[in-house]
PDB file of C-alpha atoms in Angstrom:
ATOM      1  CA  MET A   1      91.871  -1.506  18.670  1.00  0.00           C
ATOM      2  CA  ASP A   2      93.621  -4.865  18.519  1.00  0.00           C
ATOM      3  CA  LEU A   3      93.270  -8.353  19.317  1.00  0.00           C
ATOM      4  CA  GLU A   4      96.907  -7.478  20.566  1.00  0.00           C
ATOM      5  CA  ASP A   5      95.262  -5.370  22.808  1.00  0.00           C
ATOM      6  CA  PHE A   6      93.556  -7.283  25.408  1.00  0.00           C
ATOM      7  CA  THR A   7      94.363  -9.200  28.413  1.00  0.00           C
ATOM      8  CA  VAL A   8      94.061 -12.425  29.349  1.00  0.00           C
ATOM      9  CA  VAL A   9      94.218 -13.778  32.493  1.00  0.00           C
ATOM     10  CA  ALA A  10      93.185 -16.832  34.313  1.00  0.00           C
ATOM     11  CA  ARG A  11      93.657 -17.509  38.344  1.00  0.00           C
ATOM     12  CA  ARG A  12      92.139 -20.165  40.108  1.00  0.00           C
ATOM     13  CA  VAL A  13      91.868 -19.738  43.915  1.00  0.00           C
ATOM     14  CA  GLU A  14      90.955 -21.860  47.099  1.00  0.00           C
ATOM     15  CA  PRO A  15      90.271 -22.610  50.058  1.00  0.00           C
ATOM     16  CA  LEU A  16      87.696 -19.452  49.941  1.00  0.00           C
ATOM     17  CA  SER A  17      84.804 -19.151  52.534  1.00  0.00           C
ATOM     18  CA  VAL A  18      82.012 -16.553  52.958  1.00  0.00           C
ATOM     19  CA  THR A  19      81.352 -14.845  56.574  1.00  0.00           C
ATOM     20  CA  GLY A  20      77.855 -12.062  56.745  1.00  0.00           C
ATOM     21  CA  LEU A  21      76.515 -13.232  52.846  1.00  0.00           C
ATOM     22  CA  SER A  22      75.770 -16.381  50.962  1.00  0.00           C
ATOM     23  CA  PRO A  23      77.797 -17.266  48.399  1.00  0.00           C
ATOM     24  CA  ARG A  24      76.062 -15.984  45.555  1.00  0.00           C
ATOM     25  CA  GLU A  25      75.796 -12.355  46.656  1.00  0.00           C
ATOM     26  CA  ALA A  26      79.798 -12.392  47.626  1.00  0.00           C
ATOM     27  CA  LEU A  27      79.726 -13.276  44.002  1.00  0.00           C
ATOM     28  CA  GLU A  28      77.683 -10.673  43.376  1.00  0.00           C
ATOM     29  CA  TYR A  29      79.468  -8.005  45.311  1.00  0.00           C
ATOM     30  CA  PHE A  30      82.982  -9.269  44.435  1.00  0.00           C
ATOM     31  CA  LEU A  31      82.376  -8.943  41.037  1.00  0.00           C
ATOM     32  CA  ALA A  32      80.884  -5.886  40.832  1.00  0.00           C
ATOM     33  CA  ASP A  33      84.206  -3.972  42.576  1.00  0.00           C
ATOM     34  CA  PHE A  34      86.569  -5.838  40.578  1.00  0.00           C
ATOM     35  CA  VAL A  35      85.342  -4.511  37.216  1.00  0.00           C
ATOM     36  CA  ALA A  36      84.655  -1.130  39.084  1.00  0.00           C
ATOM     37  CA  GLY A  37      88.055  -1.517  39.715  1.00  0.00           C
ATOM     38  CA  LEU A  38      89.306  -2.202  36.292  1.00  0.00           C
ATOM     39  CA  MET A  39      86.937   0.541  34.737  1.00  0.00           C
ATOM     40  CA  ASP A  40      89.122   3.111  37.068  1.00  0.00           C
ATOM     41  CA  GLU A  41      92.166   1.487  35.736  1.00  0.00           C
ATOM     42  CA  GLY A  42      90.981   2.687  32.270  1.00  0.00           C
ATOM     43  CA  CYS A  43      90.198  -0.121  31.235  1.00  0.00           C
ATOM     44  CA  ILE A  44      88.587   0.271  27.671  1.00  0.00           C
ATOM     45  CA  MET A  45      86.348  -2.544  27.293  1.00  0.00           C
ATOM     46  CA  ILE A  46      85.634  -5.844  28.763  1.00  0.00           C
ATOM     47  CA  GLY A  47      86.290  -8.612  26.369  1.00  0.00           C
ATOM     48  CA  HIS A  48      84.740 -10.959  28.655  1.00  0.00           C
ATOM     49  CA  ILE A  49      84.819 -11.907  32.276  1.00  0.00           C
ATOM     50  CA  LYS A  50      84.013 -15.837  32.979  1.00  0.00           C
ATOM     51  CA  GLY A  51      84.301 -17.858  35.541  1.00  0.00           C
ATOM     52  CA  MET A  52      82.695 -20.044  38.772  1.00  0.00           C
ATOM     53  CA  LEU A  53      82.588 -19.899  41.635  1.00  0.00           C
ATOM     54  CA  SER A  54      83.098 -23.857  42.968  1.00  0.00           C
ATOM     55  CA  SER A  55      81.904 -26.029  46.440  1.00  0.00           C
ATOM     56  CA  GLU A  56      82.635 -29.814  46.254  1.00  0.00           C
ATOM     57  CA  ASP A  57      79.128 -30.418  44.714  1.00  0.00           C
ATOM     58  CA  ASN A  58      78.033 -27.621  42.602  1.00  0.00           C
ATOM     59  CA  HIS A  59      79.009 -24.719  40.469  1.00  0.00           C
ATOM     60  CA  LEU A  60      77.555 -21.030  39.903  1.00  0.00           C
ATOM     61  CA  PHE A  61      78.867 -19.615  36.934  1.00  0.00           C
ATOM     62  CA  PHE A  62      79.461 -15.844  35.892  1.00  0.00           C
ATOM     63  CA  SER A  63      79.645 -14.034  32.875  1.00  0.00           C
ATOM     64  CA  VAL A  64      80.239 -10.421  32.760  1.00  0.00           C
ATOM     65  CA  THR A  65      80.222  -8.218  29.797  1.00  0.00           C
ATOM     66  CA  THR A  66      79.614  -4.817  30.465  1.00  0.00           C
ATOM     67  CA  GLN A  67      80.399  -2.688  33.775  1.00  0.00           C
ATOM     68  CA  ASP A  68      76.244  -1.787  33.443  1.00  0.00           C
ATOM     69  CA  ASP A  69      74.466  -5.007  33.834  1.00  0.00           C
ATOM     70  CA  GLY A  70      75.096  -7.283  36.571  1.00  0.00           C
ATOM     71  CA  PRO A  71      76.920 -10.353  35.744  1.00  0.00           C
ATOM     72  CA  GLY A  72      75.564 -13.150  34.811  1.00  0.00           C
ATOM     73  CA  LEU A  73      74.648 -16.746  37.114  1.00  0.00           C
ATOM     74  CA  HIS A  74      74.128 -19.717  35.620  1.00  0.00           C
ATOM     75  CA  GLY A  75      73.636 -22.810  38.659  1.00  0.00           C
ATOM     76  CA  GLY A  76      74.189 -23.456  42.019  1.00  0.00           C
ATOM     77  CA  PRO A  77      73.026 -22.831  45.336  1.00  0.00           C
ATOM     78  CA  LEU A  78      76.371 -22.604  47.276  1.00  0.00           C
ATOM     79  CA  ASP A  79      76.057 -22.956  51.045  1.00  0.00           C
ATOM     80  CA  ALA A  80      77.639 -20.737  52.974  1.00  0.00           C
ATOM     81  CA  ASP A  81      78.995 -22.984  55.295  1.00  0.00           C
ATOM     82  CA  GLU A  82      80.871 -24.830  52.432  1.00  0.00           C
ATOM     83  CA  GLN A  83      84.604 -24.586  51.536  1.00  0.00           C
ATOM     84  CA  LEU A  84      84.381 -22.997  47.822  1.00  0.00           C
ATOM     85  CA  SER A  85      86.859 -22.207  45.200  1.00  0.00           C
ATOM     86  CA  LEU A  86      87.235 -19.181  42.848  1.00  0.00           C
ATOM     87  CA  THR A  87      88.278 -19.839  38.922  1.00  0.00           C
ATOM     88  CA  ILE A  88      88.314 -16.621  36.771  1.00  0.00           C
ATOM     89  CA  ASN A  89      89.350 -16.282  33.280  1.00  0.00           C
ATOM     90  CA  VAL A  90      89.876 -12.342  32.814  1.00  0.00           C
ATOM     91  CA  ILE A  91      89.956 -10.797  29.219  1.00  0.00           C
ATOM     92  CA  VAL A  92      90.222  -7.441  29.064  1.00  0.00           C
ATOM     93  CA  ALA A  93      91.335  -4.256  26.819  1.00  0.00           C
ATOM     94  CA  GLY A  94      93.598  -1.731  28.733  1.00  0.00           C
ATOM     95  CA  VAL A  95      94.970  -2.703  31.595  1.00  0.00           C
ATOM     96  CA  GLU A  96      98.476  -5.028  32.411  1.00  0.00           C
ATOM     97  CA  GLU A  97      97.761  -8.261  34.007  1.00  0.00           C
ATOM     98  CA  GLU A  98      99.723  -7.413  37.302  1.00  0.00           C
ATOM     99  CA  LYS A  99      97.201  -3.872  37.618  1.00  0.00           C
ATOM    100  CA  ILE A 100      94.328  -6.568  36.838  1.00  0.00           C
ATOM    101  CA  ASP A 101      95.867  -9.441  39.482  1.00  0.00           C
ATOM    102  CA  ARG A 102      96.340  -6.709  42.736  1.00  0.00           C
ATOM    103  CA  LEU A 103      92.696  -6.091  41.510  1.00  0.00           C
ATOM    104  CA  PHE A 104      91.157  -8.922  41.197  1.00  0.00           C
ATOM    105  CA  GLU A 105      93.633  -9.956  45.019  1.00  0.00           C
ATOM    106  CA  GLY A 106      92.159  -6.474  46.751  1.00  0.00           C
ATOM    107  CA  SER A 107      88.134  -7.636  45.380  1.00  0.00           C
ATOM    108  CA  LEU A 108      88.584 -11.174  46.784  1.00  0.00           C
ATOM    109  CA  LYS A 109      89.864 -10.174  50.230  1.00  0.00           C
ATOM    110  CA  ARG A 110      86.447  -7.525  50.522  1.00  0.00           C
ATOM    111  CA  PHE A 111      84.016 -10.687  49.777  1.00  0.00           C
ATOM    112  CA  PHE A 112      85.792 -13.407  51.007  1.00  0.00           C
ATOM    113  CA  SER A 113      87.765 -14.784  53.387  1.00  0.00           C
ATOM    114  CA  LEU A 114      90.967 -16.371  52.871  1.00  0.00           C
ATOM    115  CA  PRO A 115      93.608 -18.936  54.223  1.00  0.00           C
ATOM    116  CA  GLY A 116      95.961 -17.025  56.435  1.00  0.00           C
ATOM    117  CA  GLY A 117      93.108 -14.414  57.937  1.00  0.00           C
ATOM    118  CA  GLY A 118      93.760 -12.704  54.300  1.00  0.00           C
TER     119      GLY A 118
ATOM    120  CA  MET B   1      90.163 -47.573   6.628  1.00  0.00           C
ATOM    121  CA  ARG B   2      89.346 -44.565   9.211  1.00  0.00           C
ATOM    122  CA  LYS B   3      85.083 -43.619   8.613  1.00  0.00           C
ATOM    123  CA  VAL B   4      84.172 -40.415   7.060  1.00  0.00           C
ATOM    124  CA  SER B   5      81.126 -39.595   8.220  1.00  0.00           C
ATOM    125  CA  MET B   6      81.297 -36.474  11.305  1.00  0.00           C
ATOM    126  CA  LYS B   7      79.696 -33.170  10.830  1.00  0.00           C
ATOM    127  CA  LEU B   8      80.635 -30.182  12.610  1.00  0.00           C
ATOM    128  CA  VAL B   9      79.460 -27.156  13.569  1.00  0.00           C
ATOM    129  CA  MET B  10      81.667 -24.194  14.023  1.00  0.00           C
ATOM    130  CA  LEU B  11      80.409 -21.746  17.030  1.00  0.00           C
ATOM    131  CA  THR B  12      82.590 -18.406  16.488  1.00  0.00           C
ATOM    132  CA  GLY B  13      80.935 -14.744  17.774  1.00  0.00           C
ATOM    133  CA  PHE B  14      83.030 -12.402  19.609  1.00  0.00           C
ATOM    134  CA  LEU B  15      83.830 -12.961  23.113  1.00  0.00           C
ATOM    135  CA  GLY B  16      80.660 -12.554  25.398  1.00  0.00           C
ATOM    136  CA  SER B  17      78.447 -12.936  22.636  1.00  0.00           C
ATOM    137  CA  GLY B  18      76.506 -16.322  23.893  1.00  0.00           C
ATOM    138  CA  LYS B  19      78.552 -18.844  22.053  1.00  0.00           C
ATOM    139  CA  THR B  20      78.215 -20.976  24.966  1.00  0.00           C
ATOM    140  CA  SER B  21      74.645 -20.904  25.939  1.00  0.00           C
ATOM    141  CA  ILE B  22      73.094 -20.731  22.182  1.00  0.00           C
ATOM    142  CA  LEU B  23      75.599 -24.279  22.671  1.00  0.00           C
ATOM    143  CA  LEU B  24      73.618 -25.517  25.197  1.00  0.00           C
ATOM    144  CA  ASP B  25      70.399 -24.480  24.105  1.00  0.00           C
ATOM    145  CA  LEU B  26      71.467 -26.244  20.850  1.00  0.00           C
ATOM    146  CA  MET B  27      72.392 -29.401  22.332  1.00  0.00           C
ATOM    147  CA  ARG B  28      69.202 -29.811  24.815  1.00  0.00           C
ATOM    148  CA  GLY B  29      66.795 -29.432  21.692  1.00  0.00           C
ATOM    149  CA  LEU B  30      69.140 -32.044  19.177  1.00  0.00           C
ATOM    150  CA  THR B  31      69.888 -34.701  21.812  1.00  0.00           C
ATOM    151  CA  SER B  32      66.149 -34.224  23.414  1.00  0.00           C
ATOM    152  CA  ASP B  33      65.079 -37.894  20.740  1.00  0.00           C
ATOM    153  CA  GLY B  34      67.779 -39.674  21.597  1.00  0.00           C
ATOM    154  CA  GLU B  35      69.090 -40.190  18.114  1.00  0.00           C
ATOM    155  CA  HIS B  36      72.045 -38.786  17.635  1.00  0.00           C
ATOM    156  CA  ARG B  37      75.212 -38.760  19.587  1.00  0.00           C
ATOM    157  CA  PHE B  38      77.305 -35.206  19.860  1.00  0.00           C
ATOM    158  CA  VAL B  39      80.250 -34.306  21.472  1.00  0.00           C
ATOM    159  CA  ILE B  40      81.209 -31.155  21.839  1.00  0.00           C
ATOM    160  CA  LEU B  41      85.326 -28.911  21.243  1.00  0.00           C
ATOM    161  CA  GLU B  42      85.515 -25.827  23.460  1.00  0.00           C
ATOM    162  CA  ASN B  43      87.889 -23.536  22.454  1.00  0.00           C
ATOM    163  CA  GLU B  44      89.076 -20.678  24.914  1.00  0.00           C
ATOM    164  CA  VAL B  45      92.117 -18.477  25.230  1.00  0.00           C
ATOM    165  CA  GLY B  46      92.752 -18.202  29.042  1.00  0.00           C
ATOM    166  CA  GLU B  47      94.072 -20.937  30.641  1.00  0.00           C
ATOM    167  CA  ILE B  48      91.458 -22.211  32.950  1.00  0.00           C
ATOM    168  CA  GLY B  49      89.226 -24.022  31.449  1.00  0.00           C
ATOM    169  CA  ILE B  50      85.223 -22.393  32.449  1.00  0.00           C
ATOM    170  CA  ASP B  51      82.777 -23.533  28.890  1.00  0.00           C
ATOM    171  CA  GLY B  52      83.573 -27.281  30.081  1.00  0.00           C
ATOM    172  CA  PRO B  53      82.780 -27.293  33.624  1.00  0.00           C
ATOM    173  CA  PHE B  54      79.684 -25.341  32.654  1.00  0.00           C
ATOM    174  CA  LEU B  55      78.652 -27.550  29.529  1.00  0.00           C
ATOM    175  CA  GLU B  56      79.799 -31.047  31.687  1.00  0.00           C
ATOM    176  CA  ALA B  57      77.451 -30.236  34.160  1.00  0.00           C
ATOM    177  CA  GLU B  58      74.855 -30.213  31.983  1.00  0.00           C
ATOM    178  CA  GLY B  59      75.678 -33.469  31.283  1.00  0.00           C
ATOM    179  CA  LEU B  60      76.817 -33.102  27.788  1.00  0.00           C
ATOM    180  CA  ARG B  61      80.272 -34.902  26.466  1.00  0.00           C
ATOM    181  CA  VAL B  62      83.231 -32.091  26.414  1.00  0.00           C
ATOM    182  CA  ARG B  63      86.674 -32.123  24.683  1.00  0.00           C
ATOM    183  CA  GLU B  64      88.614 -28.778  25.943  1.00  0.00           C
ATOM    184  CA  LEU B  65      91.547 -27.199  24.477  1.00  0.00           C
ATOM    185  CA  PHE B  66      92.451 -23.996  26.447  1.00  0.00           C
ATOM    186  CA  SER B  67      95.582 -21.628  26.856  1.00  0.00           C
ATOM    187  CA  GLY B  68      95.777 -20.349  22.955  1.00  0.00           C
ATOM    188  CA  CYS B  69      93.494 -19.979  19.719  1.00  0.00           C
ATOM    189  CA  ILE B  70      92.715 -22.712  17.527  1.00  0.00           C
ATOM    190  CA  CYS B  71      92.747 -20.592  14.524  1.00  0.00           C
ATOM    191  CA  CYS B  72      96.248 -20.526  14.733  1.00  0.00           C
ATOM    192  CA  GLN B  73      98.942 -21.801  17.880  1.00  0.00           C
ATOM    193  CA  LEU B  74      96.904 -24.701  18.615  1.00  0.00           C
ATOM    194  CA  ALA B  75      95.948 -25.831  15.125  1.00  0.00           C
ATOM    195  CA  ALA B  76      97.292 -28.763  15.175  1.00  0.00           C
ATOM    196  CA  ASP B  77      95.754 -29.787  18.837  1.00  0.00           C
ATOM    197  CA  LEU B  78      92.724 -29.333  16.633  1.00  0.00           C
ATOM    198  CA  VAL B  79      93.493 -31.742  14.080  1.00  0.00           C
ATOM    199  CA  THR B  80      94.556 -34.262  16.540  1.00  0.00           C
ATOM    200  CA  THR B  81      91.692 -33.932  18.448  1.00  0.00           C
ATOM    201  CA  LEU B  82      88.846 -34.458  16.116  1.00  0.00           C
ATOM    202  CA  HIS B  83      90.962 -37.079  14.622  1.00  0.00           C
ATOM    203  CA  GLU B  84      91.077 -39.347  18.699  1.00  0.00           C
ATOM    204  CA  ILE B  85      87.305 -37.871  18.922  1.00  0.00           C
ATOM    205  CA  GLN B  86      85.698 -39.509  15.337  1.00  0.00           C
ATOM    206  CA  ASP B  87      88.664 -43.141  16.591  1.00  0.00           C
ATOM    207  CA  VAL B  88      87.484 -43.061  19.937  1.00  0.00           C
ATOM    208  CA  LEU B  89      84.048 -42.040  20.192  1.00  0.00           C
ATOM    209  CA  ASP B  90      82.069 -42.399  17.005  1.00  0.00           C
ATOM    210  CA  PRO B  91      79.684 -39.249  17.066  1.00  0.00           C
ATOM    211  CA  ASP B  92      77.322 -38.109  14.717  1.00  0.00           C
ATOM    212  CA  GLY B  93      78.896 -34.525  14.816  1.00  0.00           C
ATOM    213  CA  VAL B  94      80.947 -32.337  16.860  1.00  0.00           C
ATOM    214  CA  PHE B  95      79.740 -28.881  18.257  1.00  0.00           C
ATOM    215  CA  LEU B  96      83.349 -26.671  17.823  1.00  0.00           C
ATOM    216  CA  GLU B  97      83.413 -23.955  20.073  1.00  0.00           C
ATOM    217  CA  ALA B  98      86.265 -21.401  18.824  1.00  0.00           C
ATOM    218  CA  SER B  99      87.736 -19.372  21.439  1.00  0.00           C
ATOM    219  CA  GLY B 100      86.447 -15.226  21.330  1.00  0.00           C
ATOM    220  CA  MET B 101      89.179 -13.759  19.295  1.00  0.00           C
ATOM    221  CA  ALA B 102      89.109 -17.429  16.166  1.00  0.00           C
ATOM    222  CA  ARG B 103      88.921 -16.017  12.653  1.00  0.00           C
ATOM    223  CA  PRO B 104      87.162 -18.830  11.216  1.00  0.00           C
ATOM    224  CA  LYS B 105      88.921 -18.504   8.049  1.00  0.00           C
ATOM    225  CA  ASN B 106      91.827 -19.984   9.037  1.00  0.00           C
ATOM    226  CA  ILE B 107      89.683 -22.898  10.826  1.00  0.00           C
ATOM    227  CA  LEU B 108      87.856 -23.649   7.819  1.00  0.00           C
ATOM    228  CA  GLU B 109      91.198 -23.377   6.319  1.00  0.00           C
ATOM    229  CA  THR B 110      92.823 -26.316   8.512  1.00  0.00           C
ATOM    230  CA  LEU B 111      90.388 -28.193   8.116  1.00  0.00           C
ATOM    231  CA  GLY B 112      89.724 -27.976   4.866  1.00  0.00           C
ATOM    232  CA  ARG B 113      92.912 -29.584   4.593  1.00  0.00           C
ATOM    233  CA  TYR B 114      94.272 -31.302   7.621  1.00  0.00           C
ATOM    234  CA  CYS B 115      90.983 -33.318   8.855  1.00  0.00           C
ATOM    235  CA  LYS B 116      90.007 -35.498   6.603  1.00  0.00           C
ATOM    236  CA  VAL B 117      87.472 -36.851   9.334  1.00  0.00           C
ATOM    237  CA  VAL B 118      84.585 -34.300   8.672  1.00  0.00           C
ATOM    238  CA  ASP B 119      83.346 -34.233   6.111  1.00  0.00           C
ATOM    239  CA  GLU B 120      80.467 -31.016   6.333  1.00  0.00           C
ATOM    240  CA  VAL B 121      81.049 -27.412   7.992  1.00  0.00           C
ATOM    241  CA  MET B 122      78.501 -25.182   9.198  1.00  0.00           C
ATOM    242  CA  VAL B 123      79.703 -22.589  10.029  1.00  0.00           C
ATOM    243  CA  LEU B 124      77.351 -20.657  12.870  1.00  0.00           C
ATOM    244  CA  THR B 125      78.334 -16.536  14.078  1.00  0.00           C
ATOM    245  CA  VAL B 126      76.577 -15.197  17.124  1.00  0.00           C
ATOM    246  CA  VAL B 127      76.115 -11.351  17.258  1.00  0.00           C
ATOM    247  CA  ASP B 128      76.412  -9.608  20.216  1.00  0.00           C
ATOM    248  CA  ALA B 129      72.765  -7.191  19.362  1.00  0.00           C
ATOM    249  CA  ALA B 130      73.965  -5.430  22.322  1.00  0.00           C
ATOM    250  CA  ARG B 131      77.657  -4.604  21.485  1.00  0.00           C
ATOM    251  CA  TYR B 132      77.974  -4.447  17.865  1.00  0.00           C
ATOM    252  CA  ASP B 133      78.047  -0.689  17.810  1.00  0.00           C
ATOM    253  CA  THR B 134      80.666  -0.826  20.452  1.00  0.00           C
ATOM    254  CA  LEU B 135      82.507  -3.510  19.149  1.00  0.00           C
ATOM    255  CA  ILE B 136      82.239  -1.682  15.038  1.00  0.00           C
ATOM    256  CA  GLU B 137      83.349   1.188  16.711  1.00  0.00           C
ATOM    257  CA  ALA B 138      86.331   0.750  19.068  1.00  0.00           C
ATOM    258  CA  GLY B 139      87.342  -0.863  15.353  1.00  0.00           C
ATOM    259  CA  ILE B 140      87.316  -4.551  16.002  1.00  0.00           C
ATOM    260  CA  PRO B 141      87.345  -5.955  12.476  1.00  0.00           C
ATOM    261  CA  LEU B 142      87.082  -9.970  13.917  1.00  0.00           C
ATOM    262  CA  ILE B 143      83.583  -8.705  14.004  1.00  0.00           C
ATOM    263  CA  ASN B 144      82.815  -8.787  10.350  1.00  0.00           C
ATOM    264  CA  LEU B 145      85.902 -11.375   9.268  1.00  0.00           C
ATOM    265  CA  GLN B 146      83.599 -13.409  11.886  1.00  0.00           C
ATOM    266  CA  ILE B 147      80.497 -13.339  10.451  1.00  0.00           C
ATOM    267  CA  GLU B 148      81.587 -13.066   6.339  1.00  0.00           C
ATOM    268  CA  PRO B 149      82.399 -17.043   5.773  1.00  0.00           C
ATOM    269  CA  ALA B 150      78.563 -17.830   8.093  1.00  0.00           C
ATOM    270  CA  GLN B 151      75.893 -19.859   6.935  1.00  0.00           C
ATOM    271  CA  VAL B 152      74.044 -19.512  10.136  1.00  0.00           C
ATOM    272  CA  VAL B 153      74.219 -16.166  11.690  1.00  0.00           C
ATOM    273  CA  VAL B 154      72.467 -15.305  14.999  1.00  0.00           C
ATOM    274  CA  ILE B 155      71.772 -12.313  16.436  1.00  0.00           C
ATOM    275  CA  ASN B 156      71.846 -12.557  20.498  1.00  0.00           C
ATOM    276  CA  LYS B 157      70.794 -10.861  23.272  1.00  0.00           C
ATOM    277  CA  ILE B 158      67.454  -8.811  20.912  1.00  0.00           C
ATOM    278  CA  ASP B 159      66.198  -8.526  24.446  1.00  0.00           C
ATOM    279  CA  LEU B 160      68.653  -6.201  25.119  1.00  0.00           C
ATOM    280  CA  VAL B 161      68.232  -3.084  21.812  1.00  0.00           C
ATOM    281  CA  SER B 162      64.894  -1.697  20.390  1.00  0.00           C
ATOM    282  CA  LYS B 163      62.909  -3.749  17.359  1.00  0.00           C
ATOM    283  CA  GLU B 164      64.277  -1.075  15.026  1.00  0.00           C
ATOM    284  CA  ASP B 165      67.637  -2.106  16.458  1.00  0.00           C
ATOM    285  CA  THR B 166      67.554  -5.322  15.992  1.00  0.00           C
ATOM    286  CA  SER B 167      66.019  -4.702  12.053  1.00  0.00           C
ATOM    287  CA  LYS B 168      69.141  -2.654  11.432  1.00  0.00           C
ATOM    288  CA  LEU B 169      71.817  -5.131  12.979  1.00  0.00           C
ATOM    289  CA  THR B 170      70.221  -7.360  10.518  1.00  0.00           C
ATOM    290  CA  ALA B 171      70.025  -5.710   7.700  1.00  0.00           C
ATOM    291  CA  GLN B 172      73.772  -4.937   8.405  1.00  0.00           C
ATOM    292  CA  VAL B 173      73.875  -8.935   8.334  1.00  0.00           C
ATOM    293  CA  ALA B 174      72.941  -9.267   5.286  1.00  0.00           C
ATOM    294  CA  ARG B 175      74.492  -6.878   3.565  1.00  0.00           C
ATOM    295  CA  MET B 176      78.293  -8.225   4.450  1.00  0.00           C
ATOM    296  CA  ASN B 177      76.698 -11.627   3.573  1.00  0.00           C
ATOM    297  CA  SER B 178      74.304 -12.382   1.747  1.00  0.00           C
ATOM    298  CA  THR B 179      74.421 -16.198   2.074  1.00  0.00           C
ATOM    299  CA  ALA B 180      73.629 -16.740   5.105  1.00  0.00           C
ATOM    300  CA  ASP B 181      70.580 -17.633   7.148  1.00  0.00           C
ATOM    301  CA  ILE B 182      69.775 -15.034   9.705  1.00  0.00           C
ATOM    302  CA  TYR B 183      67.601 -15.439  13.439  1.00  0.00           C
ATOM    303  CA  GLN B 184      67.337 -13.290  16.123  1.00  0.00           C
ATOM    304  CA  VAL B 185      66.910 -14.877  19.319  1.00  0.00           C
ATOM    305  CA  SER B 186      67.635 -14.161  23.172  1.00  0.00           C
ATOM    306  CA  THR B 187      68.726 -17.378  24.958  1.00  0.00           C
ATOM    307  CA  LEU B 188      68.229 -15.216  28.138  1.00  0.00           C
ATOM    308  CA  LYS B 189      64.917 -14.894  27.897  1.00  0.00           C
ATOM    309  CA  GLY B 190      64.654 -18.472  25.576  1.00  0.00           C
ATOM    310  CA  THR B 191      62.213 -16.491  22.920  1.00  0.00           C
ATOM    311  CA  ASP B 192      62.714 -17.572  19.217  1.00  0.00           C
ATOM    312  CA  LEU B 193      64.962 -20.280  19.676  1.00  0.00           C
ATOM    313  CA  ASN B 194      62.967 -23.565  17.554  1.00  0.00           C
ATOM    314  CA  PRO B 195      64.003 -22.061  14.284  1.00  0.00           C
ATOM    315  CA  LEU B 196      67.637 -21.538  14.893  1.00  0.00           C
ATOM    316  CA  LEU B 197      66.935 -25.410  16.582  1.00  0.00           C
ATOM    317  CA  GLU B 198      65.641 -26.730  12.894  1.00  0.00           C
ATOM    318  CA  ARG B 199      68.411 -25.094  11.003  1.00  0.00           C
ATOM    319  CA  VAL B 200      70.682 -26.478  12.432  1.00  0.00           C
ATOM    320  CA  ARG B 201      69.171 -29.836  12.443  1.00  0.00           C
ATOM    321  CA  THR B 202      69.038 -29.891   8.962  1.00  0.00           C
ATOM    322  CA  LEU B 203      72.721 -31.175   9.243  1.00  0.00           C
ATOM    323  CA  TRP B 204      71.348 -34.329  10.059  1.00  0.00           C
ATOM    324  CA  THR B 205      68.730 -35.298   8.135  1.00  0.00           C
TER     325      THR B 205
END
């Protein structure tokens, strides 16, 4: 495997909100779903998936390097009634950018509310 | 005439090895006495910086170079930024966190040739104890290229592997780089960080 085999994708989505879950729970479910999707699509290796879920005043940082362990989380807390933004850097091997985007959007919609009813 | 007095600690290590966590721990220890002023220079290959806001949230001074790697695409930006840091902020030291895909030898060459404001460099390489074998089996030669030029190697995440595996990895690292000081730590558990902190502190004593 070479470094050229890794796909690097960065995305920032805002505004986001959560319903029925805490922002931390929504983030954990989102990451588990997204990573499972990547593995199903043939991800050979997670280089690093990291980012932050942010409110106006606070950040909850996350880091994922394997599917087996949950994400490393640091920071927060975030209130469920705050408007949020999600920033993510994805570096993985074996999955193309288009697929990463599709999986990201799908997982995001499952656990967060986006403007326009997404 | 430009002052030449900046010391630089270059943190390298593969993606997700724990460089930023170690950097944060080092900063907490090194700035606790208020004697030295440091600037952190963050490099990420992603188009959006994450580690910069993470460290700034801890009250640290951070400059960012993202959307490329400083060992190749952003080498010129690295030199310009270090000169700017020296001119504007004049810190006692810079902690440069290279991207997880960086080749430290390339960065050392750039610094040696073009960056006269740095008078001493310590290469500190972070190795992920939990993923080392997987990365080597996957055939990523960068892992060893990051270990070879280091003065300090930090084997991180020892809480995730057995003592035997940690010892085996330590011996393997020592065979690759016989002159490096090797530390075994867990940033998650906060174990065994003081000896590493004291080693890095020697750069300013």
